Coordinates of C-alpha atoms in Angstrom, one line a residue:
X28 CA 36.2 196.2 255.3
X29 CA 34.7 192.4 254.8
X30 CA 37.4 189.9 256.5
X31 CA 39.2 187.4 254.6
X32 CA 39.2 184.1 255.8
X33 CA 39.9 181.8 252.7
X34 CA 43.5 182.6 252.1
X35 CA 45.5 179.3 252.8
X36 CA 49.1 178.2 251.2
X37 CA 48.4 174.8 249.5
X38 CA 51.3 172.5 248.0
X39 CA 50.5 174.5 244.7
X40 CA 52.1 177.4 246.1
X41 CA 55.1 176.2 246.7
X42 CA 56.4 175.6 243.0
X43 CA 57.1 172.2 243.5
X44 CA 60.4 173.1 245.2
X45 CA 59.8 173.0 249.1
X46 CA 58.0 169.6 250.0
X47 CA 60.7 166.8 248.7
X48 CA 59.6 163.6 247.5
X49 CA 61.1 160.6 249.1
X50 CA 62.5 157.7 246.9
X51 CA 62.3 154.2 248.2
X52 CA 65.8 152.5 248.7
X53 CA 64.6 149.5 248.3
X54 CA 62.9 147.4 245.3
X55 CA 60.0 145.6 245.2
X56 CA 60.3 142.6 243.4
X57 CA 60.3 138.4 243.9
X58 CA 63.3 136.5 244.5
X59 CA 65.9 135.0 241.9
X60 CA 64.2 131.5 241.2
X61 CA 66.7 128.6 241.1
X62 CA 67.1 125.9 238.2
X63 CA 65.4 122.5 238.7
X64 CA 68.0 120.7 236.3
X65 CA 70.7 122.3 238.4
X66 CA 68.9 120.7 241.3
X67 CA 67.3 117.4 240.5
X68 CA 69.5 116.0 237.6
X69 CA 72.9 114.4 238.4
X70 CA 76.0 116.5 237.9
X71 CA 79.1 115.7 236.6
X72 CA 82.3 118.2 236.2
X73 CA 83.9 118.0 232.5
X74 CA 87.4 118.5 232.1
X75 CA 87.3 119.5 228.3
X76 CA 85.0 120.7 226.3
X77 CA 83.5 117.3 225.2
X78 CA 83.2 114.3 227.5
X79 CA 82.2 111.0 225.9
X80 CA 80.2 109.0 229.3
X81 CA 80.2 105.2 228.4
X82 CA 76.5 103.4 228.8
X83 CA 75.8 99.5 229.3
X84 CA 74.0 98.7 226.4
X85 CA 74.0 95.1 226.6
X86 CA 74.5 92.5 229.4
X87 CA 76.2 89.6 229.6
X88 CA 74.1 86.0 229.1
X89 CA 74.7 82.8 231.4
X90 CA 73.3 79.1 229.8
X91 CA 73.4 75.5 231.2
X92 CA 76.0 73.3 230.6
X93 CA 74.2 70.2 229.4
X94 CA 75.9 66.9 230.8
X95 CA 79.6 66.0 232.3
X96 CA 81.2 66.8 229.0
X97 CA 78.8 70.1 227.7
X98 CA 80.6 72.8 225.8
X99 CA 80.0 76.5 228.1
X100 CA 79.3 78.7 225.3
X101 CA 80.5 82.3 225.8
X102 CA 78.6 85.7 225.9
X103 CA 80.3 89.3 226.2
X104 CA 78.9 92.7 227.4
X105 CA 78.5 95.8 225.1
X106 CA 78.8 99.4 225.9
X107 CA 78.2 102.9 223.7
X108 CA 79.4 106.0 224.2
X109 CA 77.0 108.7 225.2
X110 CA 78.8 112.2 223.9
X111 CA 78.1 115.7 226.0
X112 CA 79.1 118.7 224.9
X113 CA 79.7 122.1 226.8
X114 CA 78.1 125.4 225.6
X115 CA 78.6 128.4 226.2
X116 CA 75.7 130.8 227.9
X117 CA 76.5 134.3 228.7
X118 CA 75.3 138.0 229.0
X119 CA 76.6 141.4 229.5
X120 CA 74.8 144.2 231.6
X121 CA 76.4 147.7 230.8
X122 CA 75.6 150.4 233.0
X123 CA 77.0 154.0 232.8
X124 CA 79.2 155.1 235.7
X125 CA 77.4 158.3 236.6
X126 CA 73.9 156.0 237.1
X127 CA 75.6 153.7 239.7
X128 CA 76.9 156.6 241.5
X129 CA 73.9 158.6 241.9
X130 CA 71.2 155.5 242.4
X131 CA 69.9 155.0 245.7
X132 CA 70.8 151.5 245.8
X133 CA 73.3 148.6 245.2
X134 CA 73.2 148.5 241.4
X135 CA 75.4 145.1 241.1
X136 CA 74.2 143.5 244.1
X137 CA 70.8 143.3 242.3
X138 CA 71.7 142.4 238.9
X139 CA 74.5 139.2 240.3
X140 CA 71.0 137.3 241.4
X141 CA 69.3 138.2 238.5
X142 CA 72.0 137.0 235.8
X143 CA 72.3 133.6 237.7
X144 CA 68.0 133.1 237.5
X145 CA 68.8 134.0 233.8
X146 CA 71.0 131.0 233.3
X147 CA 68.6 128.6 235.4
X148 CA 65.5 129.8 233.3
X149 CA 67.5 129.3 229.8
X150 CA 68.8 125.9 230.9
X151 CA 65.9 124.5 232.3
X152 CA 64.0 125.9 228.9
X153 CA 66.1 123.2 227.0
X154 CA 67.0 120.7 229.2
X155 CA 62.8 120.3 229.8
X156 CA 61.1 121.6 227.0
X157 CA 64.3 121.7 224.3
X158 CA 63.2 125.1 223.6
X159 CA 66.1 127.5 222.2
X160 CA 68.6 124.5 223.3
X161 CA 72.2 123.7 221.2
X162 CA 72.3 121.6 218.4
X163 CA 74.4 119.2 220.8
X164 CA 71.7 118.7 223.5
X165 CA 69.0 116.0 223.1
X166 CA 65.4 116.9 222.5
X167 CA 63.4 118.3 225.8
X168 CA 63.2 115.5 228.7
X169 CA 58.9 116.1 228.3
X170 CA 59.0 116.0 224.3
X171 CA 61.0 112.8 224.6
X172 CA 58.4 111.1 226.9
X173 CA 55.2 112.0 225.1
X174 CA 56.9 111.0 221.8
X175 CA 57.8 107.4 223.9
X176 CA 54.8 107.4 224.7
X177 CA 55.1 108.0 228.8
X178 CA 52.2 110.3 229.1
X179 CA 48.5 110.3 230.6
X180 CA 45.9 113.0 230.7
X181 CA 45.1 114.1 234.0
X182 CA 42.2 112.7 235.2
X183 CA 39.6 113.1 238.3
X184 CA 42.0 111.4 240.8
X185 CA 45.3 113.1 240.5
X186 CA 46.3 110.8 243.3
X187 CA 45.8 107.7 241.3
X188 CA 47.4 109.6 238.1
X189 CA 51.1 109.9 239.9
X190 CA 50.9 106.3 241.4
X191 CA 50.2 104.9 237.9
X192 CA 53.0 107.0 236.5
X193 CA 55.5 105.3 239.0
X194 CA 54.0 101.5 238.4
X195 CA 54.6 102.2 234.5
X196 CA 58.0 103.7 234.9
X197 CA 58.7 100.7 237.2
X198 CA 57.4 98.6 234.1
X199 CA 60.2 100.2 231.9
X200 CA 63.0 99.4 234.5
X201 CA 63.2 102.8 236.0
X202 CA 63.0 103.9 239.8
X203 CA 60.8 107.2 239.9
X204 CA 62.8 109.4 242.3
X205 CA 61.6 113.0 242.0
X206 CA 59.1 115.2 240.6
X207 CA 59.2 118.7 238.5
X208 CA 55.7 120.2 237.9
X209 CA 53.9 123.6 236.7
X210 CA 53.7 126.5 239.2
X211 CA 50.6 126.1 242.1
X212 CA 50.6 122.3 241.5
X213 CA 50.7 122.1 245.4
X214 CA 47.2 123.5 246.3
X215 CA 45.7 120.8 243.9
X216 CA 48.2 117.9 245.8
X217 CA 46.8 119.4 249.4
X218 CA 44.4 117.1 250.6
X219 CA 45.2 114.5 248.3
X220 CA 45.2 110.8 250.1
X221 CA 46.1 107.6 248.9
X222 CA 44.6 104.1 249.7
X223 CA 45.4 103.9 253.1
X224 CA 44.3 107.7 253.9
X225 CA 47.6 108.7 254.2
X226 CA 48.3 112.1 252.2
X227 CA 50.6 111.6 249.6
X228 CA 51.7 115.3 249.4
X229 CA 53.9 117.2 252.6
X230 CA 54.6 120.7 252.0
X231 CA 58.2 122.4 252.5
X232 CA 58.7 123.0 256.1
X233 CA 62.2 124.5 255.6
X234 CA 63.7 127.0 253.4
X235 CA 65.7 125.1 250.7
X236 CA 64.0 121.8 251.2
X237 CA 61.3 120.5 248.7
X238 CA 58.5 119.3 249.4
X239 CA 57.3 115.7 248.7
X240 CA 54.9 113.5 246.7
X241 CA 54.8 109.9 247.8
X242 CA 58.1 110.9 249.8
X243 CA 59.6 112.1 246.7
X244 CA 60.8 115.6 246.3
X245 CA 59.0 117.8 244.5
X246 CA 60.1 121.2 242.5
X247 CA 57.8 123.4 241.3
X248 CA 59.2 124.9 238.6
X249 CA 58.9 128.9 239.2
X250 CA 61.5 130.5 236.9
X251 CA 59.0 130.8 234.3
X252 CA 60.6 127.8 232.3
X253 CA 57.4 125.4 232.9
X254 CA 55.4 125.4 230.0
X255 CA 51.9 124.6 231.1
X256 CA 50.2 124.1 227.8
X257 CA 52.4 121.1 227.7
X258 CA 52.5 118.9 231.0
X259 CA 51.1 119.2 234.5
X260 CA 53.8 117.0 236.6
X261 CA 57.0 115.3 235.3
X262 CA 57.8 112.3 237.3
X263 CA 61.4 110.4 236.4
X264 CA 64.4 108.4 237.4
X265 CA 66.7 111.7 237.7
X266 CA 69.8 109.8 237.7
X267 CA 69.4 109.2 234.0
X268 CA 69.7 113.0 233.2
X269 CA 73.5 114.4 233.1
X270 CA 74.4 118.0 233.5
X271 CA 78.2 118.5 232.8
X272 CA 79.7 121.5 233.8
X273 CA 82.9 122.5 232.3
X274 CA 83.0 126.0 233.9
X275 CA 81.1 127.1 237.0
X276 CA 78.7 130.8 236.8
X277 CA 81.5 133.6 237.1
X278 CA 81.4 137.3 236.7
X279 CA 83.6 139.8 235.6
X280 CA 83.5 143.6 235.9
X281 CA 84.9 145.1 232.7
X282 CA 85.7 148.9 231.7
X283 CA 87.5 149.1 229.1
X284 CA 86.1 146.8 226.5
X285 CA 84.1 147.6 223.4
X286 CA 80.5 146.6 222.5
X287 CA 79.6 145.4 219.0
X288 CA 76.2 144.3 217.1
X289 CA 76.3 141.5 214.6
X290 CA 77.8 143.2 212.0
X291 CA 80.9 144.6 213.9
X292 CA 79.2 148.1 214.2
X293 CA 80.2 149.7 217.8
X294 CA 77.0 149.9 219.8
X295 CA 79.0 151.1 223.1
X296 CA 82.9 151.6 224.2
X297 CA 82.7 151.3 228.0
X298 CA 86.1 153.6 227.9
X299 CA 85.2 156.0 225.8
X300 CA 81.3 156.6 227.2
X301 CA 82.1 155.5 231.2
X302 CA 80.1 153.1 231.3
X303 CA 81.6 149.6 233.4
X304 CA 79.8 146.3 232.8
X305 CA 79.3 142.8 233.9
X306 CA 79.3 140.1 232.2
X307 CA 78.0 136.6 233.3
X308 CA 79.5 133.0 231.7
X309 CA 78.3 129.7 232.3
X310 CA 79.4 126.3 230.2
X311 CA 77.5 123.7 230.7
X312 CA 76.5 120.4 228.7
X313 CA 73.1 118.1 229.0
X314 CA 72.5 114.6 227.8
X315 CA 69.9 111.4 228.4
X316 CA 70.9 108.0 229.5
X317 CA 68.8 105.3 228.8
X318 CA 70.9 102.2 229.9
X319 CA 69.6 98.6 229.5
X320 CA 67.8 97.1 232.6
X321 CA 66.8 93.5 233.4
X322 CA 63.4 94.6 233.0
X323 CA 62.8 96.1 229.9
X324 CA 66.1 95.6 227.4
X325 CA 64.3 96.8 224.3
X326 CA 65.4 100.6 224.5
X327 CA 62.5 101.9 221.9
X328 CA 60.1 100.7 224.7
X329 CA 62.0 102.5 227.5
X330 CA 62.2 105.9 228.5
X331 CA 63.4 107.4 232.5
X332 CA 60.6 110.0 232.8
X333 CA 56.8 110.3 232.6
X334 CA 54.6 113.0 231.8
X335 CA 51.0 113.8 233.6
X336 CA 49.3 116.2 230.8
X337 CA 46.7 119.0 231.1
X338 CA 43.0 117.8 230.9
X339 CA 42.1 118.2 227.3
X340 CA 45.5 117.8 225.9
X341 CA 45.9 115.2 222.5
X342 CA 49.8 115.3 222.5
X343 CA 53.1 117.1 222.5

């Protein structure tokens, strides 16, 4: 009788049953971005829904009194009234109860994060680029400068392209405090020395800190806001763009409400099919100053921010 020697049980054999497969408690993905409007621009807290911000718009004169006996003439200051108005963002995530029960890992815990980035990405859309914004915001910061007229086409010294974008903001009467650009920005700043051989750009050395350009922080904008068809690096006078928050991000776990479309139809009853949700709110307003300055009082020939576009670029 010939032996047998080739007989071997192989995972096939086993019907799929006996070897387990292991599931990951854990997820792979990046972290929750942060908003750079929520960071850079100046924030005010609104007590209603509407808060009207008064804005010098013109300053008072001073003359020489001719002779002993010369008449003073008089002069008078002049301010308007710069309107924000608080909208309302929000979002519901439903889950059914029997999913969070038997999932491996902290269901809420991961979606809490991810609403907030929402917000940031959806506020920094509009308050930069004006895309999907309220009728009661302004236009997008960058629109708003290339229509002024505050843009330049990157050139072969990027260097000497954010220096000239602070002297011509500085022409206009603004300060240049702080940068926003496209994502990756930094490896083309590293290196980068100005005049003196100094380099103009120092990396983040701790969490939560920006880094800087010309000792000016810089945010990369990550949240996938940052349109890069558009504009390279924003440079501005922050100060000059308001964010008003009537009511900070809050959550609320609900169970017993119903979900409807457009139309009224029931798309989910949290009751009825056990299902608990959460549901994010944020109200929040944006507008643009522009107040006269002793250096440029025509307000068509000023504007707080300044755009460095992408090679090749004609205009907004």
């Amino acid at each position: 009788m010939a032996s047998n020697v080739n007989s071997i049980i192989t995972s096939g054999d086993l019907g799929g049953g006996l070897i387990p497969t292991e599931y990951a408690n854990q997820i792979i993905q990046d972290a929750p971005k942060s908003s750079v409007s929520l960071t850079r621009m100046r924030q005010i807290r609104m007590s209603t829904r509407t808060r009207v911000q008064p804005v010098l718009d013109s300053k008072p004169l001073a003359y020489w009194v001719g002779g002993d006996t010369g008449l003073k003439q008089t002069t008078k200051m002049k301010w308007s009234g710069l309107s924000i108005t608080a909208e309302e963002m929000a979002a519901i995530v439903p889950i059914p109860e029997a999913v969070i029960a038997d999932s491996g890992i902290p269901l809420w815990s991961e979606v809490q994060p991810r609403l907030a980035a929402a917000l940031g990405y959806k506020l920094d859309q509009a308050t930069l680029f004006g895309v999907d914004k309220p009728a009661s915001f302004p236009d997008g910061i960058i629109p708003q400068a290339i229509a002024a007229g505050n843009t330049l086409t990157q050139g072969k010294d990027l260097a000497k392209d954010v220096a000239s974008m602070g002297q011509k903001l500085a022409e206009q009467g603004f300060a240049m405090n702080g940068f926003a650009s496209q994502p990756g920005l930094n490896w083309q700043l590293i290196g980068l020395r100005n005049a003196n051989g100094s380099p103009i750009y120092v990396p983040s050395l701790a969490s939560g800190t920006p880094s800087t350009l010309y000792g000016f922080g810089l945010n990369e904008v990550t949240n996938g806001a940052w349109d890069t068809t558009k504009a390279l690096l924003l440079g501005a006078d922050w100060s000059n763009f308001v964010v008003g928050i009537r009511q900070d991000i809050t959550y609320k776990m609900l169970d017993q409400a119903v979900i409807t479309d457009d139309d009224g139809k029931v798309v989910l009853n949290l009751a009825q099919q056990d299902c608990v949700a959460m549901r994010v709110v944020f109200r929040v307003g944006f507008q643009i100053a522009n107040p006269i300055n002793d250096v440029q009082p025509d307000k068509t020939k000023r504007f707080p921010a300044y755009v460095i576009q992408p090679a090749g670029t004609t205009g907004a």
